[in-house]
Amino acid sequence: MKQEHVLRVNNLKLKPDHSKEQLLLMLKKTLGLKNEYQIEYDVVKRSIDARHKPYIMYVYSVDVKKISKNGNNIDLKKFLKKNPNVMYVEKSIYEFPVSGSDVKRHISEDERPVIIGFGPAGMFAALKLSEAGMKPVIYERGDSVDVRQKKVSTFWDRGELDTESNVQFGEGGAGTFSDGKLNTVIKDPTGRIRDVLETFVRFGADADILCSNKPHIGTDVLAVVVKNIREYCESLGADIYFRHKMKDIEIENKHVRSITIYDSSSGKEFTRKCKNVCLAIGHSARDTFAMLYDKKIIMEPKAFAVGLRIMHPQEFINNNAYGNNIYNLPAADYKVTYKSVCTGRERGVYSFCMCPGGYVVNASSEKNMLAVNGMSYSGRDSSNANSAMIVTVTPEDYGYGTLDGVKFQRKLETAAYIAGEGKIPVQLLGDFKENTASTSLGAVSPCIKGEYKLTNVRSILPDYIAEAISEGVTGCDRYIKGFDMDEALFAGVESRTSSPVRITRNDELVSAGCHGLYPCGEGAGYAGGITSAAVDGIKVSENIALRLICLLYTSPSPR
């Protein structure tokens, strides 16, 4: 891990229509520099301060890497002032611990690392292992992104669901059909998070994500980026197979020996010997969870959250955030929370995966069940904002069996399918409060991918969740006046916020009781979004690479 020393300058405030030259002038002024000094800097964070409407400001944090005069570099510490907004910072620059030059002999087919799933976790694991010269083999149950996009569009237009290739399964994972949010609450002092963002930029994302305090890519750009990453991995020797699902795993003396793969294109199965498997299956691989449970892989139920998507006019959200927006600022987002007590037990109700200028999408992956998600294109230019309003549920609510959370999700999704007669069930908030089916729309027009039907969405949910959401949405009016407008629209059900299980692993990121199996990412219960899943994929790939290097150095070349 490299270290870089910089001057971090915070709290630089400028009007949204400022120029790059104005930012540089303010930076020099803050450091007390005259015009003859040259500065090399990076913008590391940009946020919007709209607390004093209509006086809206962009707020910057900048890392100054070099200050020079007449071609001579000057020690950065000399420019430290008695200013709390200027500090000397040691930054971590991420480096993968293994390089291609470390691979001293040919890697046999049995030794090649295997990755199950090509969502963010599997994709970044594949990328790092490919760059280290380890030629991973990746099996993804869904289609390549180009084919997948066509199938998802067909599903939204005609209701023809491919249970192996949909919003949940396929190249890029569930995040491909989302807002493409890259902000995360995890902390990683090694620089992995920055490396993830830089990687997205390297393969086609806008460089703005490197400084935005709430970076996003958008589903349209994300599809291009994941394809570029896949093609790059293949150019380095990785083999990536679509329509290939792991059906079985052979464990001998608590070690992985082989996996059985089903090729849904040919309808045939085959067995592959392997020693290291990165299990990046995603939060919706319910059949794989069941197979692992039958194989006695150690798993446990975990808390997750369920609820509904709520739609408001984006203009209403913008007006709340910015007031009179004369600067053409980006579509505004929000984050709201409320503690509900109406059910006799305190439950947190909160917004999740808020999509400015977005769409509610049919995100189903199983027949006769229906789940929704939120999605935005890079322009975030639809007429609606939508967000999940969700309530955390625990084994105390749904049962302590390992797969009881999966059963609970399926129960909700079956109810949603029935309520909407196969279409996304939609209800006005006012009718939801009265527990009455909606029969007509109001001022809010649905922005939805997939067919929808007006009905009683409240009937989908257990009473304690419905009542908590009703109280929570009303309570959030304190943050956004009018948030609980009767004509806001609910759509359901939001049931795939995170994995309902955790596949237990040790400090070396190996499955407890099964050497060579590395549970990884959101499906395994160790991430909650694109960036955190990608970071977890990198961490797992580090451990796999170091273990494989040890084996390559200590084992004779296979004949």
XYZ file of C-alpha atoms in Angstrom:
559
model
C 0.000 0.000 0.000
C 1.482 3.298 -1.122
C 1.201 6.516 0.831
C 0.827 9.991 -0.615
C 1.117 13.192 1.406
C -1.163 16.064 0.451
C -2.605 19.265 1.820
C -6.321 18.675 2.362
C -8.237 21.946 2.021
C -11.860 21.745 3.128
C -14.909 23.979 3.059
C -14.236 25.896 -0.139
C -17.614 27.459 -0.977
C -18.597 28.796 -4.391
C -21.802 29.535 -6.238
C -23.006 26.665 -8.465
C -22.257 28.647 -11.646
C -18.607 29.233 -10.708
C -15.725 28.591 -13.087
C -12.696 26.348 -12.601
C -10.551 29.479 -12.406
C -12.636 30.772 -9.489
C -12.055 27.533 -7.588
C -8.301 27.853 -8.141
C -8.312 31.479 -6.981
C -10.172 30.551 -3.788
C -7.773 27.678 -3.163
C -4.756 29.996 -3.524
C -6.372 32.584 -1.297
C -7.034 29.990 1.424
C -3.375 28.905 1.322
C -2.065 32.477 1.130
C -0.462 31.953 -2.286
C 0.277 34.649 -4.828
C -0.360 34.233 -8.541
C 3.203 33.129 -9.374
C 2.700 29.848 -7.514
C 1.553 26.789 -9.459
C -0.699 24.195 -7.843
C -1.421 20.599 -8.748
C -4.608 19.414 -7.041
C -7.512 16.990 -7.137
C -11.092 17.717 -6.128
C -11.910 14.883 -3.723
C -15.389 15.916 -2.637
C -18.130 18.200 -3.876
C -21.470 18.618 -2.146
C -24.383 21.050 -2.244
C -25.149 23.281 0.732
C -28.806 24.327 0.403
C -29.427 25.124 4.059
C -29.771 28.846 3.428
C -32.069 28.971 0.414
C -32.011 30.759 -1.960
C -28.261 31.109 -1.312
C -27.099 27.717 -2.539
C -23.404 26.868 -2.606
C -21.134 24.104 -3.828
C -18.740 23.013 -1.077
C -15.389 21.494 -2.052
C -12.635 19.501 -0.437
C -9.401 19.611 -2.412
C -6.144 17.673 -2.106
C -3.123 19.744 -3.069
C -0.413 17.389 -4.312
C 2.242 19.867 -5.413
C 3.031 23.547 -5.013
C 5.827 25.036 -7.090
C 7.340 28.375 -7.988
C 9.521 28.961 -11.020
C 9.583 25.208 -11.573
C 10.809 24.389 -8.062
C 8.670 22.245 -5.762
C 8.073 23.581 -2.264
C 7.488 21.537 0.892
C 3.717 21.382 1.397
C 4.076 21.727 5.168
C 5.234 25.304 4.701
C 1.728 26.227 3.660
C 0.014 24.924 6.746
C -1.801 27.864 8.250
C -3.607 28.250 11.526
C -6.749 27.321 9.647
C -8.895 24.344 10.686
C -9.820 23.837 7.020
C -6.202 23.086 6.006
C -4.417 19.953 7.154
C -1.525 17.705 6.160
C -2.899 14.298 5.225
C -1.387 10.909 4.490
C -3.485 9.193 1.803
C -3.460 5.467 1.099
C -3.067 4.470 -2.548
C -4.395 0.948 -3.032
C -2.136 -1.752 -4.445
C -3.148 -5.360 -5.012
C -0.727 -7.583 -3.058
C 0.030 -9.897 -6.002
C 1.160 -9.041 -9.531
C 1.489 -11.048 -12.686
C 5.254 -11.279 -12.170
C 4.613 -13.238 -8.956
C 3.129 -16.149 -10.909
C 6.285 -18.187 -11.492
C 4.787 -21.238 -13.170
C 1.794 -22.328 -15.188
C -1.494 -22.477 -13.284
C -3.258 -25.757 -13.933
C -6.976 -25.969 -14.670
C -7.675 -27.321 -11.171
C -5.759 -24.437 -9.590
C -7.485 -21.628 -11.457
C -9.718 -19.647 -9.050
C -13.431 -20.015 -9.741
C -15.926 -17.189 -9.243
C -19.657 -17.826 -9.003
C -21.569 -14.718 -10.063
C -20.572 -11.643 -12.056
C -22.210 -8.871 -10.055
C -20.056 -6.151 -8.447
C -18.364 -8.549 -5.985
C -17.599 -11.242 -8.535
C -16.672 -8.708 -11.190
C -14.048 -6.947 -9.057
C -12.701 -10.258 -7.790
C -12.361 -11.354 -11.419
C -10.705 -8.078 -12.405
C -8.059 -8.207 -9.680
C -7.289 -11.891 -10.199
C -7.080 -11.362 -13.962
C -4.655 -8.478 -13.550
C -2.575 -10.683 -11.248
C -2.229 -13.245 -14.040
C -4.341 -15.913 -12.338
C -6.831 -16.488 -15.168
C -10.020 -16.920 -13.123
C -13.003 -18.866 -14.389
C -16.344 -17.133 -13.868
C -19.791 -18.717 -14.035
C -22.803 -16.386 -14.212
C -26.308 -17.857 -14.260
C -27.743 -14.964 -16.295
C -26.942 -13.523 -19.699
C -24.350 -11.048 -20.912
C -25.509 -7.488 -20.429
C -26.572 -6.933 -24.053
C -28.781 -10.025 -24.114
C -29.972 -9.342 -20.595
C -31.133 -5.827 -21.454
C -33.270 -7.183 -24.280
C -34.837 -9.835 -22.042
C -35.573 -7.353 -19.281
C -37.187 -4.978 -21.780
C -39.301 -7.840 -23.107
C -40.356 -8.704 -19.564
C -41.348 -5.122 -18.828
C -43.250 -4.832 -22.125
C -44.894 -8.259 -22.323
C -44.520 -9.902 -18.929
C -42.321 -12.732 -20.286
C -40.004 -13.562 -17.352
C -36.772 -15.485 -17.812
C -36.058 -16.782 -14.297
C -32.332 -17.064 -15.068
C -31.823 -13.676 -16.737
C -33.684 -10.684 -15.347
C -33.279 -7.621 -13.146
C -31.622 -9.772 -10.465
C -29.474 -12.190 -12.511
C -26.983 -11.544 -15.272
C -23.841 -9.607 -16.070
C -23.378 -6.774 -13.588
C -25.783 -8.212 -11.016
C -28.850 -6.490 -9.605
C -27.033 -3.147 -9.564
C -27.059 -2.963 -13.361
C -30.782 -2.139 -13.296
C -30.637 0.434 -10.521
C -29.614 4.032 -10.010
C -26.006 2.862 -9.951
C -25.319 4.455 -6.570
C -21.699 4.288 -5.442
C -21.861 5.988 -2.046
C -21.270 3.677 0.887
C -21.182 3.822 4.679
C -18.273 1.399 5.006
C -14.802 2.655 5.940
C -11.718 1.325 4.222
C -8.390 2.970 5.118
C -6.514 0.934 2.496
C -7.854 2.972 -0.439
C -10.025 0.192 -1.883
C -13.086 2.446 -2.152
C -11.160 5.017 -4.175
C -9.778 2.209 -6.317
C -13.323 1.017 -7.081
C -14.385 4.497 -8.185
C -11.261 4.968 -10.290
C -11.867 1.585 -11.904
C -15.387 2.586 -12.920
C -13.979 5.761 -14.474
C -11.258 3.791 -16.254
C -13.912 1.666 -17.920
C -16.318 4.381 -18.961
C -18.001 6.150 -16.028
C -17.954 9.934 -15.731
C -14.999 11.206 -13.682
C -17.485 13.252 -11.651
C -18.025 10.178 -9.444
C -14.541 10.714 -8.001
C -15.605 13.894 -6.221
C -19.390 13.780 -5.869
C -20.474 13.182 -2.289
C -23.277 10.988 -3.653
C -21.788 9.416 -6.777
C -23.972 7.488 -9.187
C -23.517 6.081 -12.673
C -27.004 5.300 -13.964
C -28.210 2.054 -15.468
C -27.438 3.085 -19.076
C -23.770 3.888 -18.411
C -23.300 1.054 -15.921
C -24.233 -1.482 -18.597
C -21.399 -0.194 -20.795
C -18.914 -0.159 -17.923
C -19.516 -3.760 -16.816
C -19.194 -4.984 -20.409
C -15.873 -3.155 -20.759
C -14.585 -4.713 -17.526
C -15.622 -8.179 -18.685
C -13.895 -7.803 -22.057
C -10.744 -6.561 -20.340
C -10.725 -9.560 -17.984
C -11.119 -11.877 -20.964
C -8.193 -10.183 -22.707
C -6.056 -11.126 -19.678
C -7.012 -14.797 -19.825
C -10.200 -14.978 -17.758
C -12.956 -17.284 -18.980
C -16.474 -15.978 -18.373
C -19.454 -18.220 -19.028
C -23.031 -16.950 -19.092
C -26.144 -19.095 -18.596
C -24.041 -21.266 -16.263
C -25.366 -21.863 -12.749
C -23.714 -23.681 -9.855
C -25.969 -26.616 -8.976
C -23.811 -28.525 -6.504
C -20.570 -28.405 -4.570
C -18.464 -31.389 -3.487
C -16.778 -31.070 -0.116
C -14.270 -33.611 1.141
C -12.572 -33.395 4.548
C -13.904 -29.832 4.865
C -12.246 -28.768 1.613
C -13.828 -27.793 -1.706
C -13.075 -30.461 -4.277
C -15.365 -29.662 -7.199
C -18.525 -27.874 -8.310
C -21.300 -28.965 -10.628
C -22.394 -26.418 -13.215
C -25.636 -26.420 -15.188
C -25.459 -24.875 -18.655
C -29.026 -23.712 -19.267
C -28.281 -23.007 -22.935
C -27.501 -26.660 -23.655
C -29.427 -28.228 -20.778
C -26.295 -30.156 -19.739
C -24.363 -30.430 -16.483
C -20.644 -30.858 -15.941
C -18.282 -31.069 -12.991
C -15.208 -28.912 -12.549
C -12.450 -29.675 -10.078
C -11.360 -26.613 -8.134
C -9.687 -25.574 -4.891
C -10.708 -21.931 -4.480
C -14.249 -20.697 -5.067
C -15.391 -17.097 -4.642
C -19.103 -17.369 -3.901
C -20.520 -14.041 -5.141
C -24.053 -15.230 -5.839
C -26.119 -12.110 -5.054
C -28.995 -11.592 -2.620
C -31.636 -13.277 -4.805
C -29.967 -16.677 -5.395
C -32.525 -18.461 -3.275
C -32.103 -21.850 -4.933
C -28.351 -21.651 -4.310
C -28.953 -20.769 -0.654
C -31.082 -23.923 -0.379
C -28.386 -26.068 -2.010
C -25.708 -24.704 0.329
C -27.967 -25.321 3.302
C -28.454 -28.933 2.211
C -24.672 -29.258 1.941
C -24.421 -28.096 5.550
C -22.503 -24.937 4.689
C -22.729 -22.865 7.855
C -25.285 -20.073 7.407
C -27.497 -17.994 9.633
C -30.589 -15.834 9.177
C -29.991 -12.108 9.318
C -32.014 -8.933 9.586
C -33.095 -7.219 6.390
C -35.776 -4.699 5.466
C -38.999 -4.763 3.481
C -41.567 -2.202 2.438
C -42.828 -0.255 -0.555
C -41.640 2.225 -3.174
C -43.086 5.727 -2.869
C -43.306 8.120 -5.836
C -43.447 11.930 -5.705
C -43.052 14.499 -8.471
C -39.353 15.277 -8.857
C -40.192 18.961 -9.097
C -41.718 18.771 -5.607
C -38.516 17.194 -4.211
C -36.393 19.794 -6.031
C -38.417 22.675 -4.637
C -38.039 21.310 -1.124
C -34.271 20.937 -1.526
C -33.391 24.053 -3.511
C -36.330 26.437 -3.455
C -36.203 28.504 -6.637
C -33.568 26.582 -8.574
C -31.998 29.194 -10.830
C -28.774 27.218 -11.311
C -30.151 24.116 -13.040
C -28.895 21.950 -10.193
C -29.081 18.140 -10.470
C -32.271 16.312 -9.525
C -32.464 16.456 -5.748
C -32.471 13.421 -3.498
C -33.497 12.946 0.117
C -32.949 10.708 3.100
C -35.603 10.462 5.792
C -36.008 8.336 8.904
C -38.686 7.944 11.548
C -39.176 5.819 14.657
C -42.592 4.214 14.627
C -44.220 3.185 17.916
C -47.790 2.552 16.770
C -47.426 -1.246 16.839
C -46.334 -1.337 20.483
C -42.703 -1.861 19.482
C -40.273 0.748 18.245
C -39.463 0.188 14.587
C -37.322 2.325 12.347
C -38.913 3.411 9.068
C -36.469 4.883 6.563
C -35.922 5.746 2.931
C -33.615 3.466 0.989
C -32.093 3.514 -2.502
C -33.658 6.871 -3.365
C -33.796 7.409 -7.139
C -34.039 11.046 -8.278
C -35.656 11.337 -11.691
C -36.072 7.575 -11.661
C -38.433 4.694 -12.281
C -39.999 1.937 -10.235
C -39.173 -1.330 -11.993
C -40.550 -4.837 -11.897
C -37.573 -6.708 -10.415
C -39.097 -10.180 -10.174
C -36.995 -13.301 -10.625
C -39.439 -16.123 -9.779
C -42.679 -17.156 -11.421
C -45.914 -15.989 -9.791
C -44.057 -13.612 -7.469
C -43.467 -9.893 -7.780
C -40.808 -7.583 -6.363
C -39.958 -3.985 -7.229
C -36.821 -1.870 -7.197
C -35.808 1.670 -8.144
C -33.776 2.605 -11.227
C -32.447 5.801 -12.800
C -30.662 6.569 -16.014
C -27.528 8.697 -15.869
C -29.528 11.846 -16.662
C -32.016 11.236 -13.843
C -34.584 12.944 -16.010
C -37.938 11.246 -15.411
C -40.720 13.330 -13.887
C -40.761 11.373 -10.611
C -38.561 10.735 -7.607
C -38.959 7.362 -5.953
C -37.553 5.721 -2.871
C -38.160 2.593 -0.865
C -39.805 3.237 2.488
C -38.820 0.201 4.489
C -38.931 -1.410 7.916
C -36.275 -3.723 9.330
C -37.399 -7.269 10.078
C -35.473 -9.831 12.121
C -35.766 -13.537 12.897
C -38.030 -12.481 15.747
C -40.527 -11.423 13.055
C -40.177 -14.175 10.464
C -38.642 -17.190 12.235
C -35.258 -18.462 13.336
C -34.787 -21.123 10.662
C -31.849 -20.452 8.342
C -34.066 -19.967 5.288
C -37.102 -18.481 7.048
C -36.203 -15.016 5.739
C -36.373 -16.373 2.183
C -39.794 -17.864 2.940
C -40.937 -14.515 4.311
C -39.790 -12.683 1.153
C -41.562 -15.193 -1.059
C -44.762 -14.832 0.936
C -44.748 -11.065 0.405
C -43.903 -11.379 -3.284
C -46.655 -13.933 -3.843
C -49.133 -11.562 -2.189
C -47.921 -8.711 -4.405
C -48.325 -10.834 -7.527
C -51.878 -11.752 -6.543
C -52.809 -8.177 -5.592
C -51.621 -6.825 -8.940
C -52.773 -9.843 -10.971
C -49.204 -10.218 -12.206
C -48.656 -6.476 -12.602
C -47.003 -4.049 -10.189
C -49.635 -3.187 -7.556
C -50.011 0.579 -7.083
C -52.006 2.594 -4.532
C -52.413 6.251 -3.600
C -50.987 7.075 -0.192
C -54.332 8.447 0.972
C -56.034 5.167 0.104
C -53.221 3.211 1.746
C -53.913 5.022 5.011
C -57.615 4.168 4.711
C -56.873 0.568 3.655
C -58.971 1.104 0.519
C -58.115 0.002 -3.001
C -57.288 2.864 -5.354
C -59.434 3.192 -8.466
C -57.918 6.267 -10.115
C -54.712 8.274 -10.140
C -54.249 11.769 -8.805
C -51.598 14.392 -9.509
C -48.725 11.882 -9.493
C -48.365 9.878 -12.707
C -46.486 6.584 -12.341
C -42.983 6.352 -13.791
C -42.822 2.568 -13.936
C -41.013 -0.026 -16.040
C -43.498 -2.858 -16.410
C -47.273 -2.942 -16.296
C -49.049 -1.767 -13.155
C -52.498 -2.078 -11.616
C -54.327 0.101 -9.112
C -55.288 -1.997 -6.105
C -54.897 -2.225 -2.325
C -51.143 -2.451 -1.791
C -51.598 -2.403 1.960
C -53.118 -5.903 1.824
C -49.720 -7.281 0.760
C -48.013 -6.422 4.029
C -48.362 -7.735 7.579
C -50.246 -5.215 9.706
C -47.203 -4.257 11.787
C -45.239 -3.276 8.675
C -48.138 -1.465 6.994
C -48.941 0.510 10.143
C -45.291 1.404 10.726
C -44.911 2.658 7.142
C -48.123 4.674 7.354
C -46.963 6.330 10.570
C -43.433 6.784 9.240
C -44.432 8.488 5.984
C -46.703 10.847 7.910
C -43.911 11.557 10.396
C -41.421 12.328 7.619
C -43.531 15.346 6.698
C -41.486 17.134 9.373
C -38.455 16.905 7.040
C -40.179 17.410 3.679
C -43.394 19.387 3.954
C -46.003 17.594 1.883
C -44.133 14.272 1.839
C -47.316 12.574 3.035
C -49.480 14.032 0.254
C -52.497 11.821 -0.380
C -51.718 11.572 -4.110
C -48.208 10.180 -3.651
C -48.050 6.663 -5.024
C -47.006 3.422 -3.361
C -45.828 0.408 -5.367
C -44.890 -2.942 -3.952
C -43.338 -4.951 -2.781
C -39.748 -3.933 -1.959
C -38.387 -7.189 -0.556
C -34.813 -7.476 -1.907
C -33.043 -4.726 0.030
C -30.340 -7.138 1.198
C -29.676 -10.815 1.686
C -31.873 -12.649 4.218
C -28.952 -14.916 5.163
C -25.291 -14.642 6.070
C -22.890 -17.374 4.964
C -20.511 -17.463 7.911
C -16.820 -16.882 7.219
C -13.673 -16.511 9.338
C -11.053 -13.777 9.533
C -9.427 -15.112 6.368
C -12.808 -14.681 4.610
C -13.169 -18.458 4.237
C -16.432 -20.256 4.930
C -16.515 -21.580 8.470
C -15.970 -25.319 8.120
C -15.222 -25.383 4.378
C -11.710 -24.486 3.244
C -11.438 -22.968 -0.211
C -14.959 -21.511 -0.217
C -15.051 -17.712 0.055
C -18.542 -16.246 0.687
C -18.468 -12.808 -0.877
C -20.523 -9.699 -1.407
C -24.136 -8.852 -0.822
C -25.587 -12.322 -1.296
C -23.295 -13.764 1.349
C -24.342 -11.026 3.773
C -21.164 -8.900 3.729
C -22.133 -5.882 1.636
C -25.009 -3.530 0.987
C -24.633 -1.875 -2.392
C -22.400 -1.717 -5.455
C -19.325 -0.171 -3.843
C -19.286 -2.234 -0.666
C -19.832 -5.402 -2.719
C -16.967 -4.451 -5.039
C -14.703 -3.782 -2.050
C -15.600 -7.167 -0.588
C -14.799 -8.788 -3.935
C -11.366 -7.148 -3.842
C -10.746 -8.336 -0.270
C -11.675 -11.913 -1.154
C -9.548 -11.829 -4.310
C -6.557 -10.702 -2.206
C -6.897 -13.743 0.043
C -7.386 -16.103 -2.871
C -4.370 -14.672 -4.700
C -2.079 -14.887 -1.665
C -3.160 -18.469 -0.961
C -2.658 -19.459 -4.575
C 0.798 -17.865 -4.699
C 1.792 -19.875 -1.622
C 0.622 -23.066 -3.326
C 2.438 -22.202 -6.546
C 5.697 -21.658 -4.667
C 5.437 -24.774 -2.509
C 3.862 -27.295 -4.916
C 5.560 -28.936 -7.880
C 4.238 -28.054 -11.312
C 1.348 -30.434 -12.153
C 1.974 -32.818 -15.005
